[in-house]
Amino acid sequence: MQFRKYQGLGNDFILIDARKTESPPIHPDQARLLCDRRFGVGADGLILALPPQGLGDVRMRIINADGSEAEMCGNGVRCFARFLADLDGATPSGSWRVETPAGIIVPQLLADQQVSVDMGEPFLSPSAIPTSIDAGELLPEAWLEVAGEQLLVAAVGMGNPHAVVQVDDLDLIAFTELGSELEIHPAFPARTNVHFVQVISPNQLRMKVWERGAGATLACGTGACAVLVASHLRGACAREADIELPGGSLHIRWDEANHLQMIGPAEFVFSGYCYLEENTELQFTKSIDCSTDCSQGCLDPENCPSASARANAMAVLDKFSLNQLVDLANESIEQRTIKRIKGG
Ligand code: ZDP
């Protein structure tokens, strides 16, 4: 199977073109293996291009490094646009209507490897995020105990869930402990992406990302949008800001139509081929049940499971006399084991 690797601000993805296939050619376990940085290709997630099911040009599925599925992926959708352009050439408008579980998202190619994306509207209703935190006056927000600390956590949905925590100094927080615990906090039933934000000025924010299903990553596009929304509603920044992430900067604007507009880079890294071992699930759907599938004749004589079972049975029959076989059938496993231990 051929794949191409892309990255946006160091948030990296394996992309696979499956637009000509009916069903996804990859199982989540295989995606996890491919994303592994030591046993696989290495990536924060794997993205499949699939045939559209609705009004879009193409459909995108995102599998996190841990094999879980995400509804949306901001850096991923920029990489997705670059991937489609590299495979097919850009469309005249340089944009595509991409179907995602979070709705139709429209990336557009710009100069200098940049891509802008209409990321749609933010979700602020608790059930849509989803979170059990109550919808406050402006946004769902609550003090939660996380790794022994009290954190004021805001919840924002961008198709996928985000928790936003404002801090005075990003360099002084227990990032890994807080991120990993907040990811699985019961207030977020579908788990959550976690972001810590430090306000530098009304048009400049710094953030650190702990991604659901991927851990610490260098950037998160949906997360940067969620951070801008939460920070603006908290009165900490304007409707438009540069957001500095460990992997570089994203420009985010919350426009008059309530849509988030994101601009950032997406770059090709390398392409390759991989051979995927069949996993249990795929093997299971392919395995033959002789008693039903082979009524018209053996479907796979080379690997017929009942042929080897028959051969074993014949070998046993050849080895024993009829009387020995009757004894064998009448002995319990326990008796046979005792006999074997005693060397009988
Ligand atoms: O929601 C999730 O499970 C995320 N891990 C999906 C990936 C989000 C991403 N970092 C982004 O840029 O939006 C790719």
Coordinates of C-alpha atoms and ligand atoms in Angstrom, one line a residue:
M1 CA 0.0 0.0 0.0
Q2 CA 1.3 3.4 -0.9
F3 CA 1.3 6.3 1.6
R4 CA 2.5 9.8 1.7
K5 CA 3.6 11.7 4.9
Y6 CA 2.8 15.4 5.5
Q7 CA 3.2 17.7 8.4
G8 CA 1.7 21.0 9.5
L9 CA 3.7 22.8 12.2
G10 CA 5.2 19.4 13.1
N11 CA 1.8 17.8 13.6
D12 CA 2.4 14.9 11.3
F13 CA 0.1 12.5 9.4
I14 CA 0.2 9.5 7.2
L15 CA -2.1 10.0 4.2
I16 CA -3.6 7.2 2.1
D17 CA -5.6 7.6 -1.0
A18 CA -8.6 5.2 -0.8
R19 CA -11.0 7.2 -3.0
K20 CA -11.4 4.2 -5.3
T21 CA -12.2 1.7 -2.6
E22 CA -15.6 1.0 -1.1
S23 CA -14.4 0.3 2.4
P24 CA -11.5 1.7 4.3
P25 CA -8.4 -0.4 3.4
I26 CA -7.0 -0.1 6.9
H27 CA -8.0 -1.3 10.4
P28 CA -7.5 0.9 13.5
D29 CA -4.9 -1.5 14.8
Q30 CA -2.9 -1.2 11.6
A31 CA -3.2 2.6 11.8
R32 CA -1.8 2.4 15.4
L33 CA 1.1 0.4 14.2
L34 CA 1.9 2.7 11.2
C35 CA 1.7 5.7 13.5
D36 CA 4.2 4.2 16.0
R37 CA 7.4 6.1 15.9
R38 CA 9.6 3.1 16.5
F39 CA 7.7 0.1 15.0
G40 CA 6.0 2.0 12.2
V41 CA 6.3 5.0 9.9
G42 CA 5.6 7.5 12.8
A43 CA 2.8 10.0 12.9
D44 CA 0.3 11.7 15.2
G45 CA -2.5 10.3 13.1
L46 CA -3.5 8.6 9.9
I47 CA -5.8 10.2 7.4
L48 CA -7.8 8.4 4.7
A49 CA -9.2 10.0 1.5
L50 CA -12.4 8.2 0.7
P51 CA -15.2 8.6 -1.9
P52 CA -17.8 11.2 -0.9
Q53 CA -21.1 10.1 0.6
G54 CA -22.9 13.4 0.4
L55 CA -22.4 16.7 -1.3
G56 CA -18.7 17.0 -0.9
D57 CA -15.9 16.3 -3.3
V58 CA -14.1 13.8 -1.1
R59 CA -14.5 12.4 2.4
M60 CA -11.8 12.4 5.1
R61 CA -11.4 10.0 8.0
I62 CA -8.9 10.6 10.8
I63 CA -7.5 7.9 13.0
N64 CA -5.4 9.1 16.0
A65 CA -2.1 7.4 16.8
D66 CA -3.8 5.3 19.5
G67 CA -6.3 3.9 16.9
S68 CA -9.3 6.0 18.1
E69 CA -11.2 8.0 15.5
A70 CA -11.4 11.8 15.6
E71 CA -14.2 13.9 14.1
M72 CA -12.0 16.6 12.8
C73 CA -8.4 17.7 12.4
G74 CA -7.4 21.2 11.5
N75 CA -3.7 20.6 10.7
G76 CA -4.8 17.3 9.1
V77 CA -7.2 19.0 6.7
R78 CA -4.5 21.4 5.5
C79 CA -2.3 18.4 4.8
F80 CA -5.2 16.7 3.2
A81 CA -5.6 19.6 0.7
R82 CA -1.9 19.6 -0.1
F83 CA -2.1 15.8 -0.6
L84 CA -5.0 16.0 -3.0
A85 CA -3.2 18.7 -5.0
D86 CA 0.0 16.6 -5.1
L87 CA -2.0 13.6 -6.4
D88 CA -4.4 15.3 -8.8
G89 CA -3.2 18.8 -9.3
A90 CA -5.1 21.6 -7.7
T91 CA -8.7 22.3 -8.6
P92 CA -9.2 25.7 -10.4
S93 CA -10.3 27.3 -7.2
G94 CA -7.6 25.5 -5.2
S95 CA -10.2 24.3 -2.8
W96 CA -12.2 21.2 -2.0
R97 CA -15.4 20.5 -0.1
V98 CA -14.3 17.9 2.4
E99 CA -16.8 15.7 4.2
T100 CA -15.8 15.0 7.8
P101 CA -17.8 13.6 10.8
A102 CA -17.8 17.3 11.9
G103 CA -19.5 18.5 8.7
I104 CA -18.2 19.9 5.4
I105 CA -14.8 21.7 5.8
V106 CA -13.3 23.8 3.0
P107 CA -9.5 24.1 2.7
Q108 CA -8.0 26.4 0.1
L109 CA -4.4 26.4 -1.1
L110 CA -2.4 29.6 -0.8
A111 CA 1.1 30.6 -1.8
D112 CA 4.2 29.5 0.1
Q113 CA 2.9 26.1 1.3
Q114 CA 0.1 27.9 3.3
V115 CA -3.4 26.6 3.4
S116 CA -6.5 28.5 4.7
V117 CA -9.4 26.6 6.1
D118 CA -13.0 27.5 6.9
M119 CA -13.3 25.4 10.0
G120 CA -17.0 26.1 10.5
E121 CA -18.7 27.2 13.7
P122 CA -17.6 26.4 17.3
F123 CA -20.0 24.4 19.5
L124 CA -20.7 25.9 22.9
S125 CA -23.6 23.7 24.0
P126 CA -22.4 21.1 26.5
S127 CA -24.1 18.2 24.8
A128 CA -22.6 18.9 21.4
I129 CA -19.0 19.2 22.8
P130 CA -19.6 16.8 24.7
T131 CA -19.1 17.8 28.3
S132 CA -21.0 17.5 31.6
I133 CA -19.8 21.1 32.5
D134 CA -22.8 23.4 32.6
A135 CA -23.3 26.0 29.8
G136 CA -22.2 29.1 31.6
E137 CA -23.3 32.6 30.6
L138 CA -20.7 32.8 27.8
L139 CA -19.3 29.3 27.6
P140 CA -19.2 26.1 29.6
E141 CA -16.6 26.6 32.3
A142 CA -15.9 25.0 35.7
W143 CA -13.2 24.4 38.3
L144 CA -12.0 20.8 38.0
E145 CA -9.6 18.9 40.1
V146 CA -6.8 17.6 37.9
A147 CA -3.7 15.8 39.2
G148 CA -4.3 17.4 42.6
E149 CA -4.7 20.9 41.2
Q150 CA -7.8 23.1 40.8
L151 CA -8.0 24.2 37.2
L152 CA -10.5 26.6 35.6
V153 CA -11.5 24.6 32.5
A154 CA -13.4 26.0 29.5
A155 CA -15.0 23.5 27.0
V156 CA -15.3 24.2 23.3
G157 CA -16.3 21.9 20.5
M158 CA -14.8 22.2 17.0
G159 CA -16.4 19.0 15.9
N160 CA -14.0 17.4 18.3
P161 CA -13.9 18.2 22.0
H162 CA -11.4 20.7 23.6
A163 CA -10.6 21.8 27.1
V164 CA -8.9 25.2 27.5
V165 CA -6.9 26.2 30.6
Q166 CA -5.4 29.7 30.8
V167 CA -2.1 29.9 32.7
D168 CA 0.3 32.7 33.7
D169 CA 3.4 30.9 32.5
L170 CA 3.4 27.9 30.1
D171 CA 6.9 27.0 31.1
L172 CA 5.9 26.4 34.8
I173 CA 3.1 23.9 34.5
A174 CA 3.1 20.2 35.1
F175 CA 2.1 19.7 31.4
T176 CA 2.2 16.0 31.0
E177 CA 0.5 15.1 34.3
L178 CA -2.2 17.7 33.8
G179 CA -2.7 17.0 30.1
S180 CA -2.9 13.2 30.4
E181 CA -5.3 13.5 33.4
L182 CA -7.6 16.1 31.9
E183 CA -7.8 14.1 28.6
I184 CA -9.7 11.4 30.5
H185 CA -11.5 13.5 33.1
P186 CA -15.1 12.3 33.6
A187 CA -16.4 15.8 32.7
F188 CA -15.5 14.8 29.1
P189 CA -17.3 11.6 28.3
A190 CA -15.6 11.2 24.8
R191 CA -12.2 12.2 26.3
T192 CA -10.8 15.6 25.2
N193 CA -8.0 17.4 23.6
V194 CA -6.3 19.7 26.2
H195 CA -4.8 23.1 25.7
F196 CA -2.9 25.4 28.0
V197 CA -2.8 29.0 26.9
Q198 CA -0.7 32.0 27.9
V199 CA -2.0 35.4 26.7
I200 CA 0.9 37.5 25.4
S201 CA -1.3 40.3 24.0
P202 CA -4.8 40.7 22.6
N203 CA -3.5 39.5 19.2
Q204 CA -0.9 37.0 20.3
L205 CA -1.4 33.8 22.3
R206 CA 1.0 31.0 23.2
M207 CA -0.3 27.5 23.7
K208 CA 0.8 23.9 24.5
V209 CA -1.2 20.9 23.2
W210 CA -2.0 17.6 24.8
E211 CA -4.0 15.7 22.1
R212 CA -6.7 13.2 22.7
G213 CA -5.4 9.9 21.5
A214 CA -1.9 11.2 20.6
G215 CA -0.4 12.8 23.7
A216 CA 1.8 15.9 23.4
T217 CA 1.9 17.2 19.9
L218 CA 3.6 20.2 18.3
A219 CA 0.4 21.8 17.0
C220 CA -3.4 21.4 16.8
G221 CA -5.5 23.4 14.4
T222 CA -8.9 22.6 15.9
G223 CA -7.3 23.3 19.3
A224 CA -5.9 26.7 18.2
C225 CA -9.5 27.6 17.1
A226 CA -10.9 26.5 20.4
V227 CA -8.3 28.4 22.3
L228 CA -9.1 31.6 20.4
V229 CA -12.9 31.2 21.1
A230 CA -12.4 30.5 24.8
S231 CA -9.9 33.3 25.2
H232 CA -12.0 35.8 23.4
L233 CA -15.1 34.9 25.3
R234 CA -13.1 35.2 28.5
G235 CA -12.2 38.8 27.4
A236 CA -8.5 37.9 27.1
C237 CA -8.0 38.4 23.3
A238 CA -9.4 39.9 20.2
R239 CA -11.4 37.9 17.5
E240 CA -8.2 37.5 15.5
A241 CA -4.8 36.4 16.8
D242 CA -1.5 34.7 15.9
I243 CA -1.3 31.5 18.0
E244 CA 2.2 30.3 18.8
L245 CA 2.4 26.6 19.2
P246 CA 5.6 24.5 19.9
G247 CA 5.8 23.7 16.1
G248 CA 5.2 27.3 14.8
S249 CA 2.4 29.8 14.4
L250 CA -1.2 29.6 13.2
H251 CA -3.4 32.6 12.3
I252 CA -6.9 32.3 13.5
R253 CA -9.9 34.6 12.9
W254 CA -13.4 34.2 14.2
D255 CA -15.4 35.9 11.5
E256 CA -18.7 37.8 11.4
A257 CA -20.5 34.7 10.2
N258 CA -19.4 32.8 13.4
H259 CA -16.9 30.7 11.4
L260 CA -13.3 30.1 12.4
Q261 CA -10.8 30.8 9.6
M262 CA -7.4 29.2 10.0
I263 CA -4.2 29.9 8.0
G264 CA -1.1 27.8 8.4
P265 CA 1.4 25.6 6.5
A266 CA 1.1 22.0 5.2
E267 CA 4.1 20.3 3.8
F268 CA 5.0 17.0 2.1
V269 CA 7.6 15.0 3.9
F270 CA 8.1 11.7 2.0
S271 CA 6.2 8.9 0.4
G272 CA 6.6 5.1 0.7
Y273 CA 5.1 1.7 0.5
C274 CA 4.2 -0.5 3.4
Y275 CA 3.2 -4.1 3.6
L276 CA 0.4 -4.7 6.1
E277 CA 0.1 -8.0 7.9
E278 CA -3.5 -9.1 8.0
N279 CA -4.9 -8.4 11.4
T280 CA -7.2 -10.7 13.3
E281 CA -10.3 -8.9 12.3
L282 CA -9.5 -8.9 8.6
Q283 CA -8.4 -12.6 8.8
F284 CA -11.6 -13.4 10.5
T285 CA -13.8 -12.0 7.8
K286 CA -11.7 -13.8 5.2
S287 CA -11.4 -17.2 7.0
I288 CA -13.4 -20.1 5.5
D289 CA -15.9 -22.2 7.5
C290 CA -15.6 -25.5 5.7
S291 CA -18.9 -26.8 7.0
T292 CA -20.9 -24.1 5.2
D293 CA -18.6 -22.3 2.7
C294 CA -17.2 -25.5 1.0
S295 CA -20.5 -27.4 0.4
Q296 CA -19.8 -27.1 -3.3
G297 CA -16.1 -28.2 -3.0
C298 CA -13.1 -27.0 -1.1
L299 CA -12.5 -23.2 -1.5
D300 CA -8.9 -23.2 -0.5
P301 CA -7.2 -26.6 -1.0
E302 CA -3.7 -25.2 -0.4
N303 CA -4.6 -24.0 3.1
C304 CA -7.7 -26.1 3.9
P305 CA -8.1 -26.2 7.7
S306 CA -10.1 -29.4 7.7
A307 CA -7.6 -31.2 5.5
S308 CA -4.9 -30.8 8.2
A309 CA -7.4 -31.8 10.9
R310 CA -8.3 -34.9 8.8
A311 CA -4.6 -35.7 8.3
N312 CA -4.0 -35.5 12.1
A313 CA -7.0 -37.7 12.8
M314 CA -5.8 -40.3 10.3
A315 CA -2.3 -40.3 11.9
V316 CA -3.8 -41.0 15.3
L317 CA -6.0 -43.8 13.9
D318 CA -3.0 -45.3 12.2
K319 CA -1.0 -45.3 15.4
F320 CA -3.5 -47.0 17.7
S321 CA -5.4 -50.3 17.7
L322 CA -9.1 -50.2 18.0
N323 CA -8.9 -51.3 21.7
Q324 CA -6.4 -48.6 22.5
L325 CA -8.7 -46.0 20.9
V326 CA -11.7 -47.2 22.9
D327 CA -9.6 -46.9 26.1
L328 CA -8.4 -43.5 25.1
A329 CA -12.0 -42.3 24.6
N330 CA -13.0 -43.6 28.0
E331 CA -10.1 -42.2 30.0
S332 CA -10.6 -38.8 31.5
I333 CA -8.0 -36.0 30.8
E334 CA -7.0 -36.3 34.5
Q335 CA -6.3 -40.1 34.2
R336 CA -4.3 -39.5 31.0
T337 CA -2.3 -36.7 32.7
I338 CA -1.5 -38.8 35.8
K339 CA -0.5 -41.7 33.5
R340 CA 1.8 -39.5 31.5
I341 CA 3.5 -38.0 34.6
K342 CA 4.0 -41.5 36.0
G343 CA 5.5 -42.5 32.7
G344 CA 2.7 -44.9 32.1
Ligands
ZDP1 O1 -9.8 15.2 18.5 C1 -8.9 14.4 18.4 O2 -9.0 13.2 18.8 C2 -7.6 15.0 17.9 N1 -6.5 14.2 18.4 C3 -7.7 15.0 16.4 C4 -6.5 15.7 15.7 C5 -6.6 17.2 15.9 C6 -5.5 17.9 15.2 N2 -4.3 18.0 16.0 C7 -5.8 19.3 14.7 O3 -4.9 19.9 14.2 O4 -7.0 19.7 14.8 C8 -5.0 17.1 14.0

